[in-house]
mmCIF file of N, CA and C in Angstrom:
data_model
loop_
_atom_site.group_PDB
_atom_site.id
_atom_site.type_symbol
_atom_site.label_atom_id
_atom_site.label_comp_id
_atom_site.label_asym_id
_atom_site.label_seq_id
_atom_site.Cartn_x
_atom_site.Cartn_y
_atom_site.Cartn_z
ATOM 1 N N UNK A 1 0.858 -1.175 0.000
ATOM 2 C CA UNK A 1 0.000 0.000 0.000
ATOM 3 C C UNK A 1 0.896 1.228 0.000
ATOM 4 N N UNK A 2 0.580 2.167 -0.867
ATOM 5 C CA UNK A 2 1.378 3.378 -1.002
ATOM 6 C C UNK A 2 0.516 4.581 -0.694
ATOM 7 N N UNK A 3 0.821 5.245 0.421
ATOM 8 C CA UNK A 3 0.152 6.494 0.765
ATOM 9 C C UNK A 3 1.013 7.583 0.164
ATOM 10 N N UNK A 4 0.829 7.819 -1.110
ATOM 11 C CA UNK A 4 1.796 8.494 -1.938
ATOM 12 C C UNK A 4 1.960 9.968 -1.775
ATOM 13 N N UNK A 5 3.183 10.367 -1.979
ATOM 14 C CA UNK A 5 3.555 11.761 -2.105
ATOM 15 C C UNK A 5 4.334 11.933 -3.403
ATOM 16 N N UNK A 6 4.243 10.898 -4.286
ATOM 17 C CA UNK A 6 4.920 10.914 -5.586
ATOM 18 C C UNK A 6 6.425 11.115 -5.456
ATOM 19 N N UNK A 7 7.022 10.498 -4.421
ATOM 20 C CA UNK A 7 8.461 10.589 -4.177
ATOM 21 C C UNK A 7 8.895 12.045 -4.039
ATOM 22 N N UNK A 8 8.077 12.836 -3.368
ATOM 23 C CA UNK A 8 8.333 14.262 -3.155
ATOM 24 C C UNK A 8 8.858 14.455 -1.740
ATOM 25 N N UNK A 9 10.115 14.864 -1.570
ATOM 26 C CA UNK A 9 10.688 15.015 -0.229
ATOM 27 C C UNK A 9 10.081 16.163 0.575
ATOM 28 N N UNK A 10 9.252 16.968 -0.057
ATOM 29 C CA UNK A 10 8.640 18.107 0.621
ATOM 30 C C UNK A 10 7.192 17.830 1.008
ATOM 31 N N UNK A 11 6.729 16.593 0.759
ATOM 32 C CA UNK A 11 5.374 16.170 1.120
ATOM 33 C C UNK A 11 5.462 14.885 1.936
ATOM 34 N N UNK A 12 4.579 14.739 2.926
ATOM 35 C CA UNK A 12 4.568 13.548 3.773
ATOM 36 C C UNK A 12 4.062 12.343 2.985
ATOM 37 N N UNK A 13 4.653 11.166 3.266
ATOM 38 C CA UNK A 13 4.209 9.946 2.604
ATOM 39 C C UNK A 13 4.648 8.714 3.381
ATOM 40 N N UNK A 14 4.100 7.552 2.999
ATOM 41 C CA UNK A 14 4.462 6.288 3.642
ATOM 42 C C UNK A 14 4.150 5.140 2.705
ATOM 43 N N UNK A 15 4.764 3.986 2.977
ATOM 44 C CA UNK A 15 4.443 2.749 2.266
ATOM 45 C C UNK A 15 4.203 1.665 3.306
ATOM 46 N N UNK A 16 3.467 0.619 2.940
ATOM 47 C CA UNK A 16 3.245 -0.527 3.819
ATOM 48 C C UNK A 16 3.710 -1.778 3.090
ATOM 49 N N UNK A 17 4.637 -2.509 3.704
ATOM 50 C CA UNK A 17 5.181 -3.751 3.169
ATOM 51 C C UNK A 17 4.889 -4.866 4.153
ATOM 52 N N UNK A 18 4.174 -5.864 3.714
ATOM 53 C CA UNK A 18 3.881 -7.039 4.552
ATOM 54 C C UNK A 18 3.366 -6.634 5.933
ATOM 55 N N UNK A 19 2.496 -5.642 5.975
ATOM 56 C CA UNK A 19 1.879 -5.216 7.224
ATOM 57 C C UNK A 19 2.681 -4.214 8.040
ATOM 58 N N UNK A 20 3.887 -3.863 7.598
ATOM 59 C CA UNK A 20 4.711 -2.887 8.303
ATOM 60 C C UNK A 20 4.711 -1.576 7.526
ATOM 61 N N UNK A 21 4.421 -0.470 8.219
ATOM 62 C CA UNK A 21 4.386 0.839 7.581
ATOM 63 C C UNK A 21 5.724 1.546 7.762
ATOM 64 N N UNK A 22 6.241 2.080 6.664
ATOM 65 C CA UNK A 22 7.476 2.858 6.658
ATOM 66 C C UNK A 22 7.120 4.283 6.268
ATOM 67 N N UNK A 23 7.367 5.227 7.181
ATOM 68 C CA UNK A 23 7.054 6.632 6.936
ATOM 69 C C UNK A 23 8.323 7.368 6.529
ATOM 70 N N UNK A 24 8.177 8.392 5.684
ATOM 71 C CA UNK A 24 9.302 9.265 5.391
ATOM 72 C C UNK A 24 9.864 9.729 6.726
ATOM 73 N N UNK A 25 11.194 9.644 6.893
ATOM 74 C CA UNK A 25 11.807 9.834 8.198
ATOM 75 C C UNK A 25 13.048 10.704 8.120
ATOM 76 N N UNK A 26 13.174 11.640 9.066
ATOM 77 C CA UNK A 26 14.421 12.399 9.204
ATOM 78 C C UNK A 26 15.449 11.486 9.879
ATOM 79 N N UNK A 27 16.561 11.257 9.197
ATOM 80 C CA UNK A 27 17.654 10.472 9.757
ATOM 81 C C UNK A 27 18.394 11.319 10.787
ATOM 82 N N UNK A 28 18.562 12.588 10.445
ATOM 83 C CA UNK A 28 19.149 13.577 11.343
ATOM 84 C C UNK A 28 18.595 14.940 10.918
ATOM 85 N N UNK A 29 19.188 16.013 11.370
ATOM 86 C CA UNK A 29 18.618 17.342 11.119
ATOM 87 C C UNK A 29 18.697 17.799 9.665
ATOM 88 N N UNK A 30 19.429 17.056 8.807
ATOM 89 C CA UNK A 30 19.537 17.485 7.410
ATOM 90 C C UNK A 30 19.401 16.340 6.397
ATOM 91 N N UNK A 31 19.025 15.122 6.853
ATOM 92 C CA UNK A 31 18.951 13.964 5.961
ATOM 93 C C UNK A 31 17.580 13.304 6.058
ATOM 94 N N UNK A 32 16.988 13.000 4.888
ATOM 95 C CA UNK A 32 15.653 12.410 4.822
ATOM 96 C C UNK A 32 15.702 11.049 4.144
ATOM 97 N N UNK A 33 15.039 10.046 4.728
ATOM 98 C CA UNK A 33 14.738 8.788 4.052
ATOM 99 C C UNK A 33 13.335 8.927 3.476
ATOM 100 N N UNK A 34 13.235 8.954 2.148
ATOM 101 C CA UNK A 34 11.972 9.121 1.425
ATOM 102 C C UNK A 34 11.541 7.754 0.890
ATOM 103 N N UNK A 35 10.434 7.206 1.408
ATOM 104 C CA UNK A 35 9.941 5.892 0.994
ATOM 105 C C UNK A 35 8.940 6.036 -0.143
ATOM 106 N N UNK A 36 9.020 5.130 -1.138
ATOM 107 C CA UNK A 36 8.136 5.189 -2.295
ATOM 108 C C UNK A 36 8.092 3.817 -2.952
ATOM 109 N N UNK A 37 7.237 3.658 -3.947
ATOM 110 C CA UNK A 37 7.097 2.369 -4.624
ATOM 111 C C UNK A 37 7.506 2.479 -6.082
ATOM 112 N N UNK A 38 8.137 1.425 -6.552
ATOM 113 C CA UNK A 38 8.416 1.246 -7.969
ATOM 114 C C UNK A 38 7.703 -0.042 -8.350
ATOM 115 N N UNK A 39 6.515 0.101 -8.931
ATOM 116 C CA UNK A 39 5.685 -1.075 -9.177
ATOM 117 C C UNK A 39 5.246 -1.653 -7.844
ATOM 118 N N UNK A 40 5.644 -2.894 -7.574
ATOM 119 C CA UNK A 40 5.286 -3.536 -6.299
ATOM 120 C C UNK A 40 6.482 -3.635 -5.352
ATOM 121 N N UNK A 41 7.555 -2.910 -5.666
ATOM 122 C CA UNK A 41 8.765 -2.949 -4.841
ATOM 123 C C UNK A 41 8.878 -1.683 -4.011
ATOM 124 N N UNK A 42 9.093 -1.838 -2.713
ATOM 125 C CA UNK A 42 9.313 -0.696 -1.841
ATOM 126 C C UNK A 42 10.720 -0.165 -2.038
ATOM 127 N N UNK A 43 10.847 1.148 -2.123
ATOM 128 C CA UNK A 43 12.131 1.805 -2.351
ATOM 129 C C UNK A 43 12.339 2.872 -1.293
ATOM 130 N N UNK A 44 13.601 3.251 -1.085
ATOM 131 C CA UNK A 44 13.913 4.380 -0.216
ATOM 132 C C UNK A 44 15.015 5.199 -0.877
ATOM 133 N N UNK A 45 14.838 6.515 -0.872
ATOM 134 C CA UNK A 45 15.849 7.442 -1.356
ATOM 135 C C UNK A 45 16.341 8.217 -0.142
ATOM 136 N N UNK A 46 17.650 8.254 0.047
ATOM 137 C CA UNK A 46 18.232 9.030 1.126
ATOM 138 C C UNK A 46 18.771 10.314 0.522
ATOM 139 N N UNK A 47 18.272 11.442 1.016
ATOM 140 C CA UNK A 47 18.675 12.723 0.445
ATOM 141 C C UNK A 47 19.053 13.732 1.500
ATOM 142 N N UNK A 48 19.831 14.708 1.074
ATOM 143 C CA UNK A 48 20.250 15.800 1.944
ATOM 144 C C UNK A 48 19.285 16.965 1.766
ATOM 145 N N UNK A 49 18.710 17.416 2.865
ATOM 146 C CA UNK A 49 17.800 18.571 2.857
ATOM 147 C C UNK A 49 18.619 19.799 3.235
ATOM 148 N N UNK A 50 18.920 20.646 2.266
ATOM 149 C CA UNK A 50 19.828 21.763 2.518
ATOM 150 C C UNK A 50 19.269 22.782 3.516
ATOM 151 N N UNK A 51 17.947 22.884 3.615
ATOM 152 C CA UNK A 51 17.331 23.807 4.581
ATOM 153 C C UNK A 51 16.895 23.081 5.849
ATOM 154 N N UNK A 52 17.266 21.801 5.968
ATOM 155 C CA UNK A 52 16.943 21.028 7.157
ATOM 156 C C UNK A 52 15.802 20.057 6.937
ATOM 157 N N UNK A 53 15.812 19.006 7.737
ATOM 158 C CA UNK A 53 14.754 17.998 7.734
ATOM 159 C C UNK A 53 13.913 18.198 8.989
ATOM 160 N N UNK A 54 12.604 18.224 8.821
ATOM 161 C CA UNK A 54 11.700 18.435 9.952
ATOM 162 C C UNK A 54 10.653 17.327 9.982
ATOM 163 N N UNK A 55 10.136 17.056 11.163
ATOM 164 C CA UNK A 55 9.092 16.055 11.318
ATOM 165 C C UNK A 55 7.766 16.761 11.537
ATOM 166 N N UNK A 56 6.777 16.430 10.674
ATOM 167 C CA UNK A 56 5.439 17.007 10.774
ATOM 168 C C UNK A 56 4.448 15.870 10.943
ATOM 169 N N UNK A 57 3.738 15.874 12.049
ATOM 170 C CA UNK A 57 2.737 14.837 12.350
ATOM 171 C C UNK A 57 3.333 13.435 12.223
ATOM 172 N N UNK A 58 4.574 13.284 12.712
ATOM 173 C CA UNK A 58 5.228 11.977 12.750
ATOM 174 C C UNK A 58 5.874 11.533 11.457
ATOM 175 N N UNK A 59 5.903 12.404 10.435
ATOM 176 C CA UNK A 59 6.487 12.053 9.139
ATOM 177 C C UNK A 59 7.501 13.129 8.741
ATOM 178 N N UNK A 60 8.684 12.691 8.271
ATOM 179 C CA UNK A 60 9.749 13.617 7.913
ATOM 180 C C UNK A 60 9.560 14.246 6.543
ATOM 181 N N UNK A 61 9.973 15.503 6.418
ATOM 182 C CA UNK A 61 9.971 16.230 5.149
ATOM 183 C C UNK A 61 11.154 17.188 5.118
ATOM 184 N N UNK A 62 11.610 17.531 3.906
ATOM 185 C CA UNK A 62 12.616 18.585 3.765
ATOM 186 C C UNK A 62 11.924 19.927 3.994
ATOM 187 N N UNK A 63 12.639 20.851 4.620
ATOM 188 C CA UNK A 63 12.047 22.128 5.012
ATOM 189 C C UNK A 63 11.801 23.082 3.845
ATOM 190 N N UNK A 64 12.523 22.940 2.731
ATOM 191 C CA UNK A 64 12.274 23.800 1.575
ATOM 192 C C UNK A 64 12.597 23.032 0.300
ATOM 193 N N UNK A 65 12.384 23.643 -0.852
ATOM 194 C CA UNK A 65 12.550 22.961 -2.140
ATOM 195 C C UNK A 65 14.000 22.706 -2.543
ATOM 196 N N UNK A 66 14.982 23.291 -1.874
ATOM 197 C CA UNK A 66 16.385 23.060 -2.219
ATOM 198 C C UNK A 66 16.841 21.727 -1.629
ATOM 199 N N UNK A 67 17.283 20.791 -2.483
ATOM 200 C CA UNK A 67 17.683 19.465 -2.008
ATOM 201 C C UNK A 67 18.699 18.850 -2.960
ATOM 202 N N UNK A 68 19.721 18.229 -2.393
ATOM 203 C CA UNK A 68 20.686 17.450 -3.153
ATOM 204 C C UNK A 68 20.448 16.003 -2.784
ATOM 205 N N UNK A 69 20.373 15.118 -3.769
ATOM 206 C CA UNK A 69 19.959 13.742 -3.508
ATOM 207 C C UNK A 69 21.045 12.742 -3.860
ATOM 208 N N UNK A 70 21.237 11.781 -2.972
ATOM 209 C CA UNK A 70 22.011 10.594 -3.282
ATOM 210 C C UNK A 70 21.047 9.437 -3.123
ATOM 211 N N UNK A 71 21.011 8.534 -4.060
ATOM 212 C CA UNK A 71 20.000 7.491 -4.080
ATOM 213 C C UNK A 71 20.570 6.161 -3.628
ATOM 214 N N UNK A 72 19.803 5.469 -2.795
ATOM 215 C CA UNK A 72 20.109 4.107 -2.398
ATOM 216 C C UNK A 72 18.835 3.295 -2.545
ATOM 217 N N UNK A 73 18.932 2.129 -3.125
ATOM 218 C CA UNK A 73 17.779 1.256 -3.296
ATOM 219 C C UNK A 73 17.839 0.179 -2.238
ATOM 220 N N UNK A 74 16.752 0.009 -1.504
ATOM 221 C CA UNK A 74 16.657 -1.015 -0.479
ATOM 222 C C UNK A 74 15.749 -2.104 -1.009
ATOM 223 N N UNK A 75 16.246 -3.328 -1.066
ATOM 224 C CA UNK A 75 15.399 -4.421 -1.524
ATOM 225 C C UNK A 75 14.409 -4.754 -0.436
ATOM 226 N N UNK A 76 13.168 -4.997 -0.840
ATOM 227 C CA UNK A 76 12.134 -5.339 0.113
ATOM 228 C C UNK A 76 11.130 -6.243 -0.588
ATOM 229 N N UNK A 77 10.340 -6.975 0.175
ATOM 230 C CA UNK A 77 9.378 -7.901 -0.442
ATOM 231 C C UNK A 77 8.320 -7.142 -1.237
ATOM 232 N N UNK A 78 7.718 -7.815 -2.178
ATOM 233 C CA UNK A 78 6.658 -7.222 -2.976
ATOM 234 C C UNK A 78 5.526 -6.760 -2.072
ATOM 235 N N UNK A 79 4.890 -5.677 -2.459
ATOM 236 C CA UNK A 79 3.770 -5.156 -1.690
ATOM 237 C C UNK A 79 2.595 -6.132 -1.756
ATOM 238 N N UNK A 80 1.827 -6.164 -0.685
ATOM 239 C CA UNK A 80 0.643 -7.005 -0.668
ATOM 240 C C UNK A 80 -0.584 -6.146 -0.565
#
């Protein structure tokens, strides 16, 4: 299940894999783990939020539109 933000680091989003929900999360004050789906595969992009990463209603977002991204793909089971 994809509660989508269209892989937008400035909008809250989450995915659910095998009954576990993964929310966009601030790793630290300037780094965001952005969860999204590619077909039925759960993905995560780790990016640097140049204006800071903030948590809103329990979900992380970048504080402004300026962002530099480094991508990492996390293998996960197919969505159910």
